[in-house]
Amino acid sequence: MGSAAPVSVVGDGVRDPLDVMRLREQFPVLAREVHGKPLVYFDNAATVQRPLAVIEAMDDFYRRYNANVHRGVHQLSVEASEAFEQSREDVRRFLNAASEREIVFTRGTTEAVNLVANSYLQPRLKPGDEILITHMEHHANIVPWQMLCERTGAVLKVAPINQRGELMLDAMAEMISERTKLIGVVHVSNALGTVNPVAEVCALASPHGIPVLVDGAQATPHEVVDVQALGCDFYCLSAHKMYGPTGIGALWAREALLEDMPPWQGGGEMIQWVSFEGTTYNDIPHRFEAGTPNISGAIGLGAAIRWLEETGIERMKAHEQRLLKLATDKMTEIDGLTIIGQAAAKGPVISFTLDGVHPNDLGTIIDHHGVALRTGHHCAMPVMQFFGVPATARVSFAAYNLHAEIDVFLKGLEQARQMLA
Amino acid sequence: MALDRLYQQVILDHNRCPRHFGRLAGATHSARGRDGLCGDDILVELRVSEGRVKEAMFSGTACAITTASASMLMEWLAGRSAVAVEEAGERFRQLLGNASLPDDPVLGEINCLRAVGQFPARVRNARLPWQTVVKALSSKA
Ligand SMILES: Cc1ncc(COP(=O)(O)O)c(C=O)c1O
């Protein structure tokens, strides 16, 4: 093609927009019916569906080269170890980390936060020290710190949010002091959709030398993440939110921090030499991966990352943002419907309440339209308390969702209202 | 359709106009029943004398199933002993789990809530008021 050839730029300025119908063919589950209706899967923030590329990569491991890693000289073990370590490299590339030594496999975001709480922070905390988080955190980025505070006498501080569900950065800045020993912030809120200004939070923290942990569980499926550009110190992710399997995720941490951290769990894999006189520990990242790891999970995570890169996160995001806008516009017109979380920058998540209809009943009725959505507190009970609601219903979109599916959902909403309100 | 059975008229009616809804002055026993997952949060207050429930009230916010179940239960409670409540509660649990059992005449109108048994995710809602009443009976106001 000559350089003068016109380039067609579509929609949000994204070249070559996503072919959603072809994408859908890669997700076998989308072909099924629920209560006699085509499945409309709008519970993607809880866990997303898996493409064939991921299912087949895990299947292939079990069929062809299932073996333990780092332990055998035999061929299968060599292949399994290579695939496992290839996935670590995939995570490194995905996050733009400096080295794959900075990538620790965990069970997911939850375990990654717990690892930092136990191994990094606990030895550094004194009574009266402070951990600063935000009011919109997932329980995974609240409870491990509360438990740590109970053990150490440290204090958990909570930076406020406003009525739109945005972090109040100025107030957060004022809460930082020499007592602050770590800041934890969610990159994209699962309950509100808010995309937080993580780089700005890191800029607040860095003059004080305070490490920042970012809960990236909801960001990784929708945003291109560059941990070096963000300026954070710890970044946590879960594979099952990003088209990969459950039970696997990763912690990224700066190499210097990891090197300084004692092991958390003990066992195989994490040692160099064991005797009853004393044991020496393995190098990072293996020091933090005690026991036989989730090998097929790691292989699935690597496959998911390659699939995301091939499909194109920016293209997927453009499509998801169109769905978000369309659904938000239509839902805003519905009498008695309140959207909880109206931040200027949002991931494809809409939490809402409908007057006269409890989210639980809404969930059941809408399920009979084939629509899967989430109801309840979304593991963010303090967010519910802030907005004074017992629970919300939540729709969340992935790249394979369709405009037409939003109409099915709206019809279900209408029926719920007629039945109950 | 099962959905119409779940949200049948009796249940919807109890949800819209719950009976015995509000605070009970002079309660002797009370308990809070919360289901964090669903956002249900009810308070059951009882006046018990001579081993029997004289009056029962509930308050709070809950989904239609919990609300209807609580409303029916509050009506049913009058004159019942703690033992009778526990037995009926156990019976109700069994009926929710097994559609082939016949209705239990002791439960009266409450039998209509057996439709919830077809919705495994919602059984917890039907049972919450019962669990809360049992908790209240073993407590003090
Ligand atoms: C924002 C956020 N943080 C943390 C988590 C916890 O992730 P996991 O359960 O995979 O450890 C989730 C998932 O529910 C989430 O949405």
Short mmCIF file of N, CA and C in Angstrom, two decimals, chain A residues 181-243:
data_model
loop_
_atom_site.label_atom_id
_atom_site.label_comp_id
_atom_site.label_asym_id
_atom_site.label_seq_id
_atom_site.Cartn_x
_atom_site.Cartn_y
_atom_site.Cartn_z
N LYS A 181 3.08 4.16 55.69
CA LYS A 181 4.09 3.18 55.30
C LYS A 181 3.75 2.48 53.99
N LEU A 182 2.50 2.62 53.56
CA LEU A 182 2.12 2.04 52.26
C LEU A 182 0.80 2.66 51.83
N ILE A 183 0.67 2.84 50.52
CA ILE A 183 -0.61 3.30 49.97
C ILE A 183 -1.15 2.21 49.07
N GLY A 184 -2.42 1.86 49.26
CA GLY A 184 -3.06 0.85 48.42
C GLY A 184 -4.20 1.50 47.65
N VAL A 185 -4.23 1.30 46.35
CA VAL A 185 -5.29 1.93 45.55
C VAL A 185 -5.72 0.99 44.43
N VAL A 186 -7.03 0.98 44.20
CA VAL A 186 -7.56 0.15 43.14
C VAL A 186 -7.44 0.92 41.82
N HIS A 187 -6.95 0.25 40.78
CA HIS A 187 -6.76 0.93 39.49
C HIS A 187 -8.13 1.24 38.87
N VAL A 188 -8.97 0.21 38.76
CA VAL A 188 -10.34 0.40 38.27
C VAL A 188 -11.27 -0.27 39.29
N SER A 189 -12.24 0.48 39.79
CA SER A 189 -13.14 -0.06 40.82
C SER A 189 -14.14 -1.03 40.22
N ASN A 190 -14.26 -2.20 40.84
CA ASN A 190 -15.22 -3.19 40.34
C ASN A 190 -16.65 -2.81 40.70
N ALA A 191 -16.82 -2.01 41.75
CA ALA A 191 -18.17 -1.67 42.20
C ALA A 191 -18.71 -0.42 41.53
N LEU A 192 -17.82 0.48 41.13
CA LEU A 192 -18.24 1.78 40.59
C LEU A 192 -17.80 2.00 39.15
N GLY A 193 -16.79 1.29 38.72
CA GLY A 193 -16.23 1.49 37.39
C GLY A 193 -15.15 2.55 37.34
N THR A 194 -15.04 3.36 38.38
CA THR A 194 -14.07 4.46 38.40
C THR A 194 -12.65 4.03 38.01
N VAL A 195 -12.07 4.77 37.06
CA VAL A 195 -10.65 4.58 36.76
C VAL A 195 -9.88 5.60 37.60
N ASN A 196 -9.04 5.12 38.48
CA ASN A 196 -8.33 6.03 39.37
C ASN A 196 -7.06 6.60 38.74
N PRO A 197 -6.70 7.83 39.12
CA PRO A 197 -5.47 8.45 38.61
C PRO A 197 -4.26 7.88 39.34
N VAL A 198 -3.93 6.65 38.99
CA VAL A 198 -2.89 5.94 39.75
C VAL A 198 -1.55 6.65 39.66
N ALA A 199 -1.23 7.16 38.46
CA ALA A 199 0.07 7.83 38.31
C ALA A 199 0.15 9.05 39.24
N GLU A 200 -0.98 9.74 39.41
CA GLU A 200 -0.99 10.91 40.30
C GLU A 200 -0.85 10.49 41.76
N VAL A 201 -1.47 9.38 42.12
CA VAL A 201 -1.30 8.87 43.49
C VAL A 201 0.17 8.54 43.72
N CYS A 202 0.80 7.91 42.73
CA CYS A 202 2.22 7.55 42.87
C CYS A 202 3.08 8.81 42.98
N ALA A 203 2.68 9.85 42.23
CA ALA A 203 3.45 11.10 42.29
C ALA A 203 3.33 11.74 43.67
N LEU A 204 2.17 11.58 44.32
CA LEU A 204 2.02 12.09 45.69
C LEU A 204 2.92 11.34 46.66
N ALA A 205 3.02 10.03 46.42
CA ALA A 205 3.71 9.16 47.39
C ALA A 205 5.22 9.24 47.25
N SER A 206 5.69 9.40 46.03
CA SER A 206 7.12 9.17 45.80
C SER A 206 8.03 10.17 46.52
N PRO A 207 7.67 11.47 46.65
CA PRO A 207 8.57 12.35 47.40
C PRO A 207 8.77 11.90 48.84
N HIS A 208 7.78 11.17 49.37
CA HIS A 208 7.90 10.69 50.74
C HIS A 208 8.51 9.29 50.81
N GLY A 209 8.80 8.72 49.65
CA GLY A 209 9.35 7.37 49.63
C GLY A 209 8.37 6.30 50.07
N ILE A 210 7.07 6.57 49.88
CA ILE A 210 6.05 5.60 50.31
C ILE A 210 5.71 4.68 49.14
N PRO A 211 5.81 3.37 49.34
CA PRO A 211 5.46 2.46 48.25
C PRO A 211 3.95 2.45 47.98
N VAL A 212 3.60 2.28 46.72
CA VAL A 212 2.20 2.24 46.32
C VAL A 212 1.88 0.87 45.74
N LEU A 213 0.84 0.24 46.29
CA LEU A 213 0.35 -1.02 45.75
C LEU A 213 -0.92 -0.75 44.95
N VAL A 214 -0.94 -1.25 43.72
CA VAL A 214 -2.10 -1.04 42.87
C VAL A 214 -2.83 -2.37 42.67
N ASP A 215 -4.13 -2.36 42.97
CA ASP A 215 -4.99 -3.51 42.70
C ASP A 215 -5.45 -3.38 41.26
N GLY A 216 -4.85 -4.19 40.39
CA GLY A 216 -5.12 -4.07 38.96
C GLY A 216 -6.13 -5.06 38.43
N ALA A 217 -6.87 -5.72 39.34
CA ALA A 217 -7.74 -6.82 38.90
C ALA A 217 -8.69 -6.39 37.78
N GLN A 218 -9.26 -5.19 37.89
CA GLN A 218 -10.25 -4.77 36.88
C GLN A 218 -9.63 -3.94 35.77
N ALA A 219 -8.37 -3.59 35.91
CA ALA A 219 -7.75 -2.75 34.89
C ALA A 219 -7.17 -3.59 33.76
N THR A 220 -6.56 -4.71 34.12
CA THR A 220 -5.82 -5.49 33.13
C THR A 220 -6.66 -5.97 31.95
N PRO A 221 -7.98 -6.26 32.11
CA PRO A 221 -8.72 -6.66 30.91
C PRO A 221 -9.06 -5.49 29.98
N HIS A 222 -8.89 -4.25 30.44
CA HIS A 222 -9.40 -3.13 29.65
C HIS A 222 -8.36 -2.06 29.33
N GLU A 223 -7.26 -2.05 30.06
CA GLU A 223 -6.29 -0.96 29.90
C GLU A 223 -4.93 -1.54 29.57
N VAL A 224 -4.18 -0.79 28.77
CA VAL A 224 -2.78 -1.15 28.59
C VAL A 224 -2.04 -0.65 29.84
N VAL A 225 -1.43 -1.56 30.55
CA VAL A 225 -0.79 -1.19 31.82
C VAL A 225 0.73 -1.17 31.65
N ASP A 226 1.33 -0.11 32.13
CA ASP A 226 2.79 0.02 32.10
C ASP A 226 3.23 0.39 33.51
N VAL A 227 3.69 -0.60 34.26
CA VAL A 227 3.98 -0.35 35.67
C VAL A 227 5.10 0.67 35.85
N GLN A 228 6.02 0.71 34.89
CA GLN A 228 7.12 1.67 35.03
C GLN A 228 6.61 3.09 34.80
N ALA A 229 5.70 3.25 33.84
CA ALA A 229 5.16 4.58 33.59
C ALA A 229 4.26 5.03 34.74
N LEU A 230 3.53 4.08 35.33
CA LEU A 230 2.64 4.44 36.45
C LEU A 230 3.45 4.92 37.65
N GLY A 231 4.61 4.32 37.84
CA GLY A 231 5.44 4.71 38.97
C GLY A 231 5.06 4.03 40.27
N CYS A 232 4.34 2.92 40.17
CA CYS A 232 3.95 2.23 41.39
C CYS A 232 5.05 1.24 41.80
N ASP A 233 4.82 0.54 42.91
CA ASP A 233 5.82 -0.37 43.43
C ASP A 233 5.36 -1.82 43.45
N PHE A 234 4.05 -2.00 43.59
CA PHE A 234 3.44 -3.34 43.55
C PHE A 234 2.21 -3.26 42.64
N TYR A 235 2.04 -4.28 41.81
CA TYR A 235 0.84 -4.32 40.95
C TYR A 235 0.29 -5.74 40.99
N CYS A 236 -1.02 -5.86 41.26
CA CYS A 236 -1.63 -7.18 41.45
C CYS A 236 -2.65 -7.44 40.36
N LEU A 237 -2.70 -8.67 39.87
CA LEU A 237 -3.71 -9.01 38.86
C LEU A 237 -4.23 -10.44 39.05
N SER A 238 -5.40 -10.68 38.46
CA SER A 238 -6.04 -12.00 38.49
C SER A 238 -6.30 -12.43 37.05
N ALA A 239 -5.88 -13.63 36.69
CA ALA A 239 -6.04 -14.10 35.31
C ALA A 239 -7.51 -14.17 34.90
N HIS A 240 -8.37 -14.56 35.84
CA HIS A 240 -9.76 -14.83 35.43
C HIS A 240 -10.54 -13.57 35.08
N LYS A 241 -9.99 -12.41 35.38
CA LYS A 241 -10.64 -11.16 34.96
C LYS A 241 -10.17 -10.77 33.57
N MET A 242 -9.14 -11.43 33.07
CA MET A 242 -8.53 -11.02 31.80
C MET A 242 -8.49 -12.20 30.82
N TYR A 243 -9.60 -12.94 30.79
CA TYR A 243 -9.82 -14.01 29.82
C TYR A 243 -8.99 -15.27 30.11
#
